Short mmCIF file of C-alpha atoms in Angstrom, two decimals:
data_model
loop_
_atom_site.label_atom_id
_atom_site.label_comp_id
_atom_site.label_asym_id
_atom_site.label_seq_id
_atom_site.Cartn_x
_atom_site.Cartn_y
_atom_site.Cartn_z
CA MET A 24 0.00 0.00 0.00
CA LEU A 25 1.33 3.40 -0.95
CA PHE A 26 1.05 6.29 1.42
CA GLY A 27 0.20 9.84 0.43
CA LEU A 28 2.48 12.81 0.78
CA SER A 29 0.45 13.84 3.82
CA ASP A 30 1.53 10.74 5.77
CA ARG A 31 4.91 12.26 6.57
CA SER A 32 5.62 9.98 9.54
CA HIS A 33 5.58 6.91 7.29
CA TRP A 34 7.83 8.59 4.73
CA ARG A 35 10.21 9.91 7.40
CA LYS A 36 10.59 6.38 8.76
CA LEU A 37 11.15 4.91 5.28
CA LEU A 38 13.67 7.59 4.27
CA ASP A 39 15.31 8.20 7.66
CA GLY A 40 18.99 9.04 7.25
CA CYS A 41 18.97 8.72 3.46
CA ASP A 42 21.85 10.37 1.64
CA TYR A 43 19.80 11.92 -1.16
CA ASN A 44 22.83 12.95 -3.19
CA LEU A 45 24.11 9.37 -3.12
CA ALA A 46 20.60 8.18 -4.03
CA ALA A 47 20.64 10.52 -7.04
CA ARG A 48 23.91 9.00 -8.25
CA ALA A 49 22.55 5.48 -7.71
CA LEU A 50 19.32 6.38 -9.50
CA TRP A 51 21.25 7.71 -12.47
CA HIS A 52 22.95 4.33 -12.85
CA GLN A 53 19.73 2.39 -12.23
CA LEU A 54 17.80 4.31 -14.89
CA GLY A 55 20.20 3.02 -17.54
CA LYS A 56 19.09 -0.54 -16.73
CA MET A 57 15.31 -0.17 -16.82
CA PRO A 58 12.50 0.87 -19.13
CA ILE A 59 11.45 4.45 -18.52
CA ASP A 60 7.96 5.71 -19.23
CA GLU A 61 6.90 9.34 -19.21
CA SER A 62 5.68 9.40 -15.61
CA LEU A 63 8.93 7.87 -14.33
CA ALA A 64 11.00 10.22 -16.47
CA THR A 65 9.20 13.24 -15.04
CA VAL A 66 9.70 12.34 -11.36
CA ALA A 67 13.22 11.03 -11.93
CA GLU A 68 14.21 14.29 -13.61
CA SER A 69 12.72 16.23 -10.71
CA PHE A 70 14.59 14.12 -8.13
CA LEU A 71 17.89 14.31 -10.00
CA ALA A 72 17.57 18.10 -10.24
CA ASN A 73 16.65 18.44 -6.57
CA PRO A 74 17.41 15.31 -4.51
CA ARG A 75 15.44 15.69 -1.29
CA PHE A 76 12.68 14.18 0.81
CA GLU A 77 9.68 15.40 -1.23
CA THR A 78 11.09 14.47 -4.64
CA ALA A 79 12.09 11.04 -3.28
CA ILE A 80 8.49 10.41 -2.18
CA ALA A 81 7.15 11.35 -5.60
CA LEU A 82 9.63 8.98 -7.25
CA ILE A 83 8.72 6.06 -4.97
CA GLN A 84 5.02 6.66 -5.52
CA VAL A 85 5.47 6.35 -9.29
CA HIS A 86 7.90 3.43 -9.11
CA PRO A 87 7.64 1.64 -5.71
CA ASP A 88 10.48 -0.77 -6.54
CA LEU A 89 12.89 2.16 -6.23
CA ALA A 90 12.25 2.33 -2.46
CA ILE A 91 15.08 -0.16 -1.99
CA LEU A 92 17.48 2.28 -3.65
CA PHE A 93 16.74 4.83 -0.94
CA ARG A 94 17.02 2.19 1.79
CA GLU A 95 20.48 1.25 0.50
CA CYS A 96 21.54 4.91 0.74
CA GLN A 97 20.79 5.00 4.47
CA PRO A 98 23.35 4.30 7.20
CA GLY A 99 24.36 0.65 6.94
CA GLY A 100 22.98 0.35 3.41
CA THR A 101 24.99 -1.26 0.63
CA TYR A 102 25.40 1.91 -1.47
CA ARG A 103 26.42 3.90 1.59
CA GLN A 104 29.03 1.27 2.51
CA LEU A 105 30.42 1.10 -1.03
CA CYS A 106 30.65 4.87 -1.20
CA SER A 107 32.53 5.09 2.10
CA HIS A 108 35.01 2.42 0.92
CA HIS A 109 35.75 4.42 -2.24
CA GLN A 110 36.29 7.62 -0.26
CA ASN A 111 38.90 6.04 2.05
#
């Protein structure tokens, strides 16, 4: 079940600690591997231009499978761990 933008407590819990800039980089790579329709293109472009809480919600609402991307950009997530290894 998808939650609306007004259910901020659910979204805060889902996106807690997300590194939105890292998520934007991961999304850029992910988009090259998947079919993109007009609705996904619109929200993805918005998120890439302004990676933040509200644009992340819009993206997940259009393509719920991308929620895992944001989870992996949280502390302890795979993308976050890989990024920290490359920075050291």
